[in-house]
mmCIF file of C-alpha atoms in Angstrom:
data_model
loop_
_atom_site.group_PDB
_atom_site.id
_atom_site.type_symbol
_atom_site.label_atom_id
_atom_site.label_comp_id
_atom_site.label_asym_id
_atom_site.label_seq_id
_atom_site.Cartn_x
_atom_site.Cartn_y
_atom_site.Cartn_z
ATOM 1 C CA MET W 1 14.267 17.389 -8.916
ATOM 2 C CA ALA W 2 15.043 18.771 -5.651
ATOM 3 C CA ASN W 3 18.458 16.793 -4.157
ATOM 4 C CA SER W 4 16.191 15.212 -1.332
ATOM 5 C CA PRO W 5 13.853 12.892 -2.466
ATOM 6 C CA ALA W 6 10.057 13.765 -1.965
ATOM 7 C CA VAL W 7 9.112 10.375 -0.725
ATOM 8 C CA ALA W 8 10.397 6.941 0.214
ATOM 9 C CA CYS W 9 8.521 3.707 -0.463
ATOM 10 C CA VAL W 10 8.059 1.093 1.455
ATOM 11 C CA VAL W 11 7.590 -2.248 -0.563
ATOM 12 C CA LEU W 12 5.758 -5.315 0.778
ATOM 13 C CA ALA W 13 6.577 -8.057 -0.888
ATOM 14 C CA HIS W 14 6.589 -11.813 -0.966
ATOM 15 C CA GLU W 15 7.359 -13.431 -4.969
ATOM 16 C CA ASP W 16 8.094 -12.379 -8.305
ATOM 17 C CA PRO W 17 11.669 -11.276 -8.203
ATOM 18 C CA ALA W 18 11.880 -10.026 -11.608
ATOM 19 C CA HIS W 19 8.851 -7.749 -10.889
ATOM 20 C CA VAL W 20 9.988 -6.677 -7.591
ATOM 21 C CA ARG W 21 13.223 -5.482 -8.953
ATOM 22 C CA ARG W 22 11.662 -3.743 -11.976
ATOM 23 C CA LEU W 23 9.615 -2.121 -9.368
ATOM 24 C CA ILE W 24 12.342 -0.965 -7.979
ATOM 25 C CA GLU W 25 13.892 0.593 -10.952
ATOM 26 C CA ALA W 26 10.981 2.017 -11.815
ATOM 27 C CA LEU W 27 11.001 4.043 -8.456
ATOM 28 C CA ASP W 28 14.405 5.351 -9.079
ATOM 29 C CA PRO W 29 15.690 7.679 -7.620
ATOM 30 C CA PHE W 30 13.564 7.417 -4.438
ATOM 31 C CA PRO W 31 14.469 5.185 -1.322
ATOM 32 C CA VAL W 32 13.043 2.105 -1.240
ATOM 33 C CA PHE W 33 12.475 0.002 1.875
ATOM 34 C CA LEU W 34 11.668 -3.604 1.162
ATOM 35 C CA HIS W 35 10.367 -6.298 3.033
ATOM 36 C CA CYS W 36 9.884 -9.729 2.045
ATOM 37 C CA ASP W 37 7.730 -12.182 3.546
ATOM 38 C CA ALA W 38 9.713 -14.883 6.131
ATOM 39 C CA ARG W 39 7.777 -17.828 4.366
ATOM 40 C CA THR W 40 9.053 -16.689 0.685
ATOM 41 C CA PRO W 41 11.677 -19.783 -0.147
ATOM 42 C CA ASP W 42 15.513 -18.698 -0.106
ATOM 43 C CA ASP W 43 16.062 -19.032 -3.627
ATOM 44 C CA VAL W 44 13.417 -16.593 -4.438
ATOM 45 C CA TRP W 45 14.652 -14.089 -1.527
ATOM 46 C CA ALA W 46 18.044 -14.203 -3.158
ATOM 47 C CA ALA W 47 17.032 -13.391 -6.742
ATOM 48 C CA MET W 48 14.717 -10.697 -4.833
ATOM 49 C CA THR W 49 17.464 -9.134 -3.395
ATOM 50 C CA ALA W 50 20.884 -9.906 -4.819
ATOM 51 C CA ASP W 51 23.159 -6.835 -6.051
ATOM 52 C CA LEU W 52 20.390 -3.959 -5.109
ATOM 53 C CA PRO W 53 21.077 -0.671 -5.434
ATOM 54 C CA ALA W 54 22.474 1.380 -2.266
ATOM 55 C CA ARG W 55 18.950 3.503 -2.217
ATOM 56 C CA VAL W 56 17.230 -0.101 -1.206
ATOM 57 C CA ARG W 57 17.369 -1.134 2.313
ATOM 58 C CA LEU W 58 15.952 -4.540 3.428
ATOM 59 C CA LEU W 59 13.569 -4.344 6.575
ATOM 60 C CA PRO W 60 13.928 -7.892 9.039
ATOM 61 C CA ARG W 61 11.542 -10.257 7.728
ATOM 62 C CA MET W 62 8.192 -11.423 9.243
ATOM 63 C CA ARG W 63 5.942 -13.906 8.400
ATOM 64 C CA THR W 64 3.367 -11.668 6.781
ATOM 65 C CA GLY W 65 0.307 -13.682 4.396
ATOM 66 C CA TRP W 66 -3.360 -13.079 3.848
ATOM 67 C CA ALA W 67 -5.294 -11.253 6.975
ATOM 68 C CA ARG W 68 -2.211 -11.494 9.140
ATOM 69 C CA TRP W 69 -1.675 -8.511 11.717
ATOM 70 C CA GLU W 70 2.171 -8.987 10.613
ATOM 71 C CA ASN W 71 1.145 -7.153 7.660
ATOM 72 C CA VAL W 72 0.542 -4.007 9.672
ATOM 73 C CA ALA W 73 3.730 -4.667 11.797
ATOM 74 C CA ALA W 74 5.943 -4.882 8.078
ATOM 75 C CA GLU W 75 4.263 -1.500 7.200
ATOM 76 C CA VAL W 76 5.150 0.150 10.332
ATOM 77 C CA GLU W 77 8.628 -1.082 10.314
ATOM 78 C CA GLY W 78 8.913 0.535 6.583
ATOM 79 C CA TYR W 79 7.867 4.306 8.491
ATOM 80 C CA ARG W 80 10.190 3.523 11.073
ATOM 81 C CA ALA W 81 12.968 3.081 8.867
ATOM 82 C CA ALA W 82 12.178 5.893 6.356
ATOM 83 C CA LEU W 83 11.999 8.344 9.446
ATOM 84 C CA ALA W 84 14.964 7.318 10.843
ATOM 85 C CA GLU W 85 16.968 7.471 7.406
ATOM 86 C CA THR W 86 15.825 9.763 5.445
ATOM 87 C CA ASP W 87 14.175 13.377 5.659
ATOM 88 C CA VAL W 88 11.478 12.716 3.052
ATOM 89 C CA SER W 89 8.158 14.688 3.635
ATOM 90 C CA HIS W 90 5.985 11.252 2.431
ATOM 91 C CA VAL W 91 6.242 7.910 2.984
ATOM 92 C CA ALA W 92 4.329 5.532 0.025
ATOM 93 C CA VAL W 93 3.040 1.696 1.194
ATOM 94 C CA LEU W 94 3.077 -0.517 -2.095
ATOM 95 C CA THR W 95 3.081 -3.813 -2.405
ATOM 96 C CA GLY W 96 5.612 -6.431 -5.009
ATOM 97 C CA SER W 97 2.757 -6.526 -7.497
ATOM 98 C CA ASP W 98 2.102 -2.529 -8.170
ATOM 99 C CA TYR W 99 3.975 0.051 -10.452
ATOM 100 C CA PRO W 100 3.984 3.843 -11.108
ATOM 101 C CA LEU W 101 1.960 4.978 -13.737
ATOM 102 C CA GLY W 102 4.152 8.654 -13.948
ATOM 103 C CA ASN W 103 7.619 9.280 -13.856
ATOM 104 C CA PRO W 104 9.326 10.791 -10.607
ATOM 105 C CA ALA W 105 9.312 14.530 -11.750
ATOM 106 C CA GLU W 106 5.187 14.187 -11.831
ATOM 107 C CA LEU W 107 4.799 12.367 -8.255
ATOM 108 C CA THR W 108 7.599 14.807 -6.724
ATOM 109 C CA ALA W 109 5.639 17.672 -7.906
ATOM 110 C CA LEU W 110 2.540 16.515 -6.895
ATOM 111 C CA LEU W 111 3.645 15.971 -3.303
ATOM 112 C CA GLU W 112 5.889 19.547 -2.774
ATOM 113 C CA ALA W 113 2.454 20.687 -3.461
ATOM 114 C CA ASN W 114 0.611 19.080 -0.775
ATOM 115 C CA HIS W 115 3.427 19.299 2.025
ATOM 116 C CA GLY W 116 2.051 18.019 5.002
ATOM 117 C CA THR W 117 -1.064 16.278 3.074
ATOM 118 C CA SER W 118 -1.704 12.640 2.981
ATOM 119 C CA PHE W 119 -3.048 10.677 0.040
ATOM 120 C CA LEU W 120 -5.997 7.891 1.139
ATOM 121 C CA GLY W 121 -9.542 7.067 1.644
ATOM 122 C CA VAL W 122 -10.486 7.040 5.086
ATOM 123 C CA HIS W 123 -13.948 5.732 5.942
ATOM 124 C CA PRO W 124 -15.042 6.126 9.574
ATOM 125 C CA LEU W 125 -17.090 2.545 10.348
ATOM 126 C CA PRO W 126 -19.636 1.587 9.870
ATOM 127 C CA TRP W 127 -19.150 1.534 6.406
ATOM 128 C CA SER W 128 -21.799 0.632 4.144
ATOM 129 C CA GLU W 129 -19.782 -0.598 1.188
ATOM 130 C CA TRP W 130 -18.335 -3.144 3.803
ATOM 131 C CA GLY W 131 -21.407 -5.266 4.099
ATOM 132 C CA ARG W 132 -23.161 -6.554 6.834
ATOM 133 C CA GLY W 133 -22.232 -4.103 9.943
ATOM 134 C CA GLY W 134 -20.342 -1.781 8.191
ATOM 135 C CA GLY W 135 -16.937 -3.743 9.011
ATOM 136 C CA LEU W 136 -17.651 -3.153 12.737
ATOM 137 C CA PRO W 137 -17.990 -7.020 13.342
ATOM 138 C CA ARG W 138 -14.092 -7.139 11.742
ATOM 139 C CA LEU W 139 -12.796 -5.531 15.060
ATOM 140 C CA ARG W 140 -15.694 -6.921 17.867
ATOM 141 C CA PHE W 141 -15.033 -10.322 17.433
ATOM 142 C CA PRO W 142 -11.839 -12.227 17.567
ATOM 143 C CA HIS W 143 -10.263 -13.415 14.619
ATOM 144 C CA TRP W 144 -7.798 -16.004 13.546
ATOM 145 C CA ALA W 145 -6.718 -16.408 9.706
ATOM 146 C CA TRP W 146 -5.859 -20.392 8.931
ATOM 147 C CA ARG W 147 -5.445 -21.151 5.387
ATOM 148 C CA LYS W 148 -7.123 -18.412 3.872
ATOM 149 C CA HIS W 149 -10.395 -19.031 6.078
ATOM 150 C CA MET W 150 -11.618 -16.600 8.429
ATOM 151 C CA ILE W 151 -12.159 -17.937 12.078
ATOM 152 C CA ARG W 152 -14.428 -15.737 14.112
ATOM 153 C CA VAL W 153 -14.788 -16.327 17.935
ATOM 154 C CA PRO W 154 -18.342 -15.165 18.172
ATOM 155 C CA VAL W 155 -17.846 -13.327 21.586
ATOM 156 C CA PRO W 156 -18.212 -9.772 21.551
ATOM 157 C CA ARG W 157 -15.247 -7.149 23.004
ATOM 158 C CA ARG W 158 -14.821 -3.844 23.650
ATOM 159 C CA LEU W 159 -12.856 -1.654 21.287
ATOM 160 C CA PRO W 160 -9.864 0.181 22.545
ATOM 161 C CA ARG W 161 -10.448 3.269 24.492
ATOM 162 C CA GLY W 162 -10.151 6.494 22.861
ATOM 163 C CA VAL W 163 -10.331 4.944 19.134
ATOM 164 C CA THR W 164 -12.764 6.183 16.413
ATOM 165 C CA PRO W 165 -12.650 3.012 14.430
ATOM 166 C CA ALA W 166 -12.242 3.647 10.579
ATOM 167 C CA GLY W 167 -10.955 1.693 7.277
ATOM 168 C CA GLY W 168 -9.508 1.866 4.439
ATOM 169 C CA SER W 169 -6.747 0.638 1.978
ATOM 170 C CA GLN W 170 -3.629 -0.742 2.892
ATOM 171 C CA LEU W 171 -2.071 1.487 -0.034
ATOM 172 C CA LYS W 172 -1.164 5.022 0.758
ATOM 173 C CA VAL W 173 0.949 7.845 0.635
ATOM 174 C CA LEU W 174 1.193 9.295 4.366
ATOM 175 C CA ALA W 175 3.053 12.766 5.111
ATOM 176 C CA ARG W 176 5.682 12.355 7.269
ATOM 177 C CA GLU W 177 3.725 13.485 10.635
ATOM 178 C CA HIS W 178 1.177 10.964 9.612
ATOM 179 C CA ALA W 179 3.679 8.460 9.134
ATOM 180 C CA ASP W 180 5.206 9.254 12.669
ATOM 181 C CA ALA W 181 1.952 9.429 14.433
ATOM 182 C CA VAL W 182 1.263 5.810 13.206
ATOM 183 C CA VAL W 183 4.658 4.641 14.958
ATOM 184 C CA ARG W 184 4.080 6.520 18.052
ATOM 185 C CA ALA W 185 0.448 4.790 18.391
ATOM 186 C CA VAL W 186 2.710 1.318 18.112
ATOM 187 C CA ASP W 187 5.339 2.392 20.670
ATOM 188 C CA THR W 188 3.038 4.284 23.227
ATOM 189 C CA ARG W 189 -0.339 2.117 23.072
ATOM 190 C CA PRO W 190 0.424 -1.786 23.392
ATOM 191 C CA ASP W 191 -3.253 -2.490 24.094
ATOM 192 C CA LEU W 192 -3.700 -1.308 20.557
ATOM 193 C CA VAL W 193 -1.222 -3.860 18.521
ATOM 194 C CA ARG W 194 -2.601 -6.690 21.192
ATOM 195 C CA PHE W 195 -6.353 -5.989 20.195
ATOM 196 C CA TRP W 196 -5.586 -5.522 16.593
ATOM 197 C CA GLN W 197 -3.949 -8.823 16.390
ATOM 198 C CA ARG W 198 -7.037 -10.666 16.318
ATOM 199 C CA VAL W 199 -8.777 -7.538 13.832
ATOM 200 C CA TRP W 200 -9.926 -9.440 10.789
ATOM 201 C CA ILE W 201 -7.561 -8.023 7.596
ATOM 202 C CA ALA W 202 -6.110 -5.416 10.320
ATOM 203 C CA ASP W 203 -4.044 -3.853 7.585
ATOM 204 C CA GLU W 204 -7.252 -2.402 6.068
ATOM 205 C CA THR W 205 -8.669 -0.812 9.916
ATOM 206 C CA PHE W 206 -5.330 -0.376 11.939
ATOM 207 C CA VAL W 207 -3.724 2.884 10.119
ATOM 208 C CA PRO W 208 -7.097 4.423 9.100
ATOM 209 C CA SER W 209 -8.175 4.028 12.694
ATOM 210 C CA VAL W 210 -5.243 5.750 14.536
ATOM 211 C CA LEU W 211 -5.167 8.342 11.565
ATOM 212 C CA TRP W 212 -8.929 9.163 12.396
ATOM 213 C CA THR W 213 -8.628 9.401 16.116
ATOM 214 C CA GLU W 214 -8.002 12.896 16.842
ATOM 215 C CA SER W 215 -6.069 12.245 20.112
ATOM 216 C CA LEU W 216 -3.739 9.864 18.103
ATOM 217 C CA THR W 217 -3.086 12.035 15.068
ATOM 218 C CA PRO W 218 -4.124 15.557 15.562
ATOM 219 C CA GLY W 219 -5.626 17.640 12.591
ATOM 220 C CA PHE W 220 -5.283 14.421 10.126
ATOM 221 C CA ARG W 221 -8.856 14.971 9.314
ATOM 222 C CA GLN W 222 -8.336 18.568 7.679
ATOM 223 C CA ALA W 223 -4.910 17.579 6.656
ATOM 224 C CA HIS W 224 -5.560 15.008 4.186
ATOM 225 C CA LEU W 225 -6.903 14.298 0.483
ATOM 226 C CA PRO W 226 -9.635 11.568 0.635
ATOM 227 C CA HIS W 227 -8.408 10.184 -2.841
ATOM 228 C CA SER W 228 -6.492 7.173 -3.439
ATOM 229 C CA LEU W 229 -3.460 7.704 -5.753
ATOM 230 C CA TRP W 230 -3.854 3.825 -7.001
ATOM 231 C CA TRP W 231 -5.267 2.657 -10.434
ATOM 232 C CA ILE W 232 -7.109 -0.342 -9.724
ATOM 233 C CA GLY W 233 -8.213 -3.049 -12.644
ATOM 234 C CA TRP W 234 -11.632 -3.998 -11.185
ATOM 235 C CA ASP W 235 -13.666 -5.289 -14.120
ATOM 236 C CA GLY W 236 -16.934 -5.777 -12.574
ATOM 237 C CA SER W 237 -16.791 -8.958 -12.043
ATOM 238 C CA ALA W 238 -17.261 -10.382 -8.308
ATOM 239 C CA MET W 239 -13.539 -11.193 -6.682
ATOM 240 C CA LYS W 240 -12.000 -10.663 -3.497
ATOM 241 C CA SER W 241 -8.867 -9.438 -4.683
ATOM 242 C CA PRO W 242 -8.042 -7.139 -8.056
ATOM 243 C CA PRO W 243 -7.401 -8.980 -11.187
ATOM 244 C CA TRP W 244 -4.074 -9.273 -13.158
ATOM 245 C CA LEU W 245 -3.289 -6.602 -15.534
ATOM 246 C CA THR W 246 -2.411 -7.736 -19.076
ATOM 247 C CA ILE W 247 -1.732 -6.191 -22.369
ATOM 248 C CA ALA W 248 -5.742 -6.380 -22.841
ATOM 249 C CA ASP W 249 -6.090 -3.556 -20.324
ATOM 250 C CA ALA W 250 -3.814 -1.165 -22.019
ATOM 251 C CA GLY W 251 -6.621 0.776 -23.397
ATOM 252 C CA ARG W 252 -8.587 1.501 -20.320
ATOM 253 C CA LEU W 253 -5.769 1.726 -18.386
ATOM 254 C CA PHE W 254 -4.147 4.635 -20.040
ATOM 255 C CA GLN W 255 -7.375 6.290 -21.352
ATOM 256 C CA TRP W 256 -7.900 6.509 -17.327
ATOM 257 C CA ARG W 257 -4.395 7.810 -16.643
ATOM 258 C CA THR W 258 -4.168 10.511 -19.400
ATOM 259 C CA GLN W 259 -7.769 12.018 -19.432
ATOM 260 C CA PRO W 260 -8.106 15.053 -17.682
ATOM 261 C CA VAL W 261 -8.507 14.715 -13.441
ATOM 262 C CA ALA W 262 -12.157 14.923 -12.883
ATOM 263 C CA GLU W 263 -13.670 17.151 -10.077
ATOM 264 C CA ALA W 264 -14.520 13.806 -8.188
ATOM 265 C CA ARG W 265 -10.704 12.822 -8.686
ATOM 266 C CA GLU W 266 -8.656 15.717 -7.698
ATOM 267 C CA VAL W 267 -5.070 14.210 -8.178
ATOM 268 C CA PRO W 268 -4.138 12.007 -10.853
ATOM 269 C CA GLN W 269 -3.665 8.209 -9.798
ATOM 270 C CA LEU W 270 0.582 7.639 -10.447
ATOM 271 C CA PHE W 271 0.626 4.044 -9.208
ATOM 272 C CA ALA W 272 -1.395 0.972 -10.523
ATOM 273 C CA ARG W 273 -1.887 -2.756 -9.534
ATOM 274 C CA LYS W 274 -1.809 -5.628 -9.913
ATOM 275 C CA PHE W 275 0.861 -6.714 -12.107
ATOM 276 C CA SER W 276 3.308 -9.844 -12.502
ATOM 277 C CA THR W 277 6.266 -10.518 -14.782
ATOM 278 C CA ASP W 278 4.072 -13.608 -16.315
ATOM 279 C CA ARG W 279 1.094 -11.780 -17.448
ATOM 280 C CA SER W 280 1.995 -8.103 -17.607
ATOM 281 C CA ALA W 281 5.274 -7.754 -19.627
ATOM 282 C CA GLU W 282 3.917 -6.375 -22.692
ATOM 283 C CA LEU W 283 1.713 -3.777 -20.800
ATOM 284 C CA LEU W 284 4.482 -2.888 -18.073
ATOM 285 C CA ASP W 285 6.767 -1.915 -21.353
ATOM 286 C CA LEU W 286 4.072 0.205 -22.571
ATOM 287 C CA VAL W 287 4.010 2.101 -19.138
ATOM 288 C CA ASP W 288 7.765 2.211 -18.983
ATOM 289 C CA ALA W 289 8.035 4.227 -22.533
ATOM 290 C CA ALA W 290 4.556 5.905 -21.783
ATOM 291 C CA PHE W 291 6.089 7.721 -18.669
ATOM 292 C CA GLY W 292 9.765 7.597 -19.138
ATOM 293 C CA LEU W 293 10.519 5.002 -16.655
ATOM 294 C CA ARG W 294 13.821 2.591 -16.771
ATOM 295 C CA PRO W 295 15.225 4.892 -19.360
ATOM 296 C CA THR W 296 18.428 3.247 -20.055
ATOM 297 C CA ARG W 297 16.596 -0.656 -20.512
ATOM 298 C CA PRO W 298 17.270 -1.708 -23.570
ATOM 299 C CA GLU W 299 13.632 -3.752 -23.715
ATOM 300 C CA ARG W 300 11.575 -0.360 -23.566
ATOM 301 C CA VAL W 301 9.686 -0.061 -26.724
ATOM 302 C CA ALA W 302 8.594 2.568 -28.384
ATOM 303 C CA ALA W 303 6.292 5.395 -26.750
ATOM 304 C CA GLU W 304 4.347 5.922 -29.926
ATOM 305 C CA VAL W 305 3.062 2.636 -29.592
ATOM 306 C CA VAL W 306 1.143 3.791 -26.784
ATOM 307 C CA PRO W 307 -2.886 3.769 -26.729
ATOM 308 C CA SER W 308 -3.988 7.533 -27.044
#
């Protein structure tokens, strides 16, 4: 591996300190910028952050939560810190329930082969998969999140000047210059911050809109691969959040990860979600063994038990 890590990882967490620490171990040797929700109880925070390795930097805590603007603010502060404190070529955004599906050497090779390229799907709005209105009502009407309920004020408003609305996942890997463009937009366009503070699920539209707007991120449209590096275990049932992965999902996870990359999927998916200590420990042991993660940990299992 190169002397300088290829990627810094921004991890946004709020619970399950055992899994967060396992995730940090699996990301070795990459620098990690860890944000923990300010509402997380003190004992959970202490368990998550005590005696972390030197490559982990703790970000200032904010009250993040479901559908809140502060999720974007924490992500941006992760970019800001990673850009200021490292010379990595890419910055990845993960949640505390994610986990790698490949070893650091494989991820490094992918990013070194795609210098200056970001990995995320960006969908100009309206986007048919976001239902009636294609996601534009999220922006056109002011919103508040209250106890996991959406409050929408039915008074339309103008979109910010010069911005091309777009949507996509919060999970992404950005080239350094694209992460820098997002930070610069926050610092130079306070009107965007004010506007997106009342956008529904802002973490799915703010960064994609900044990236897709040519005046804010010149050249991004030609410098990204519209493919996620995340495998998410959707099982076909109707649900708003992905299901928790368990040992019962091992077959389809490894089948998807180890099959040759199809034409429609130009890059391997080197992360997955979502995992927890209680539900996913056996599956995570298999993942560690298959991809050489956390090699010094005694709980690793033999690689030959991994499904083919």
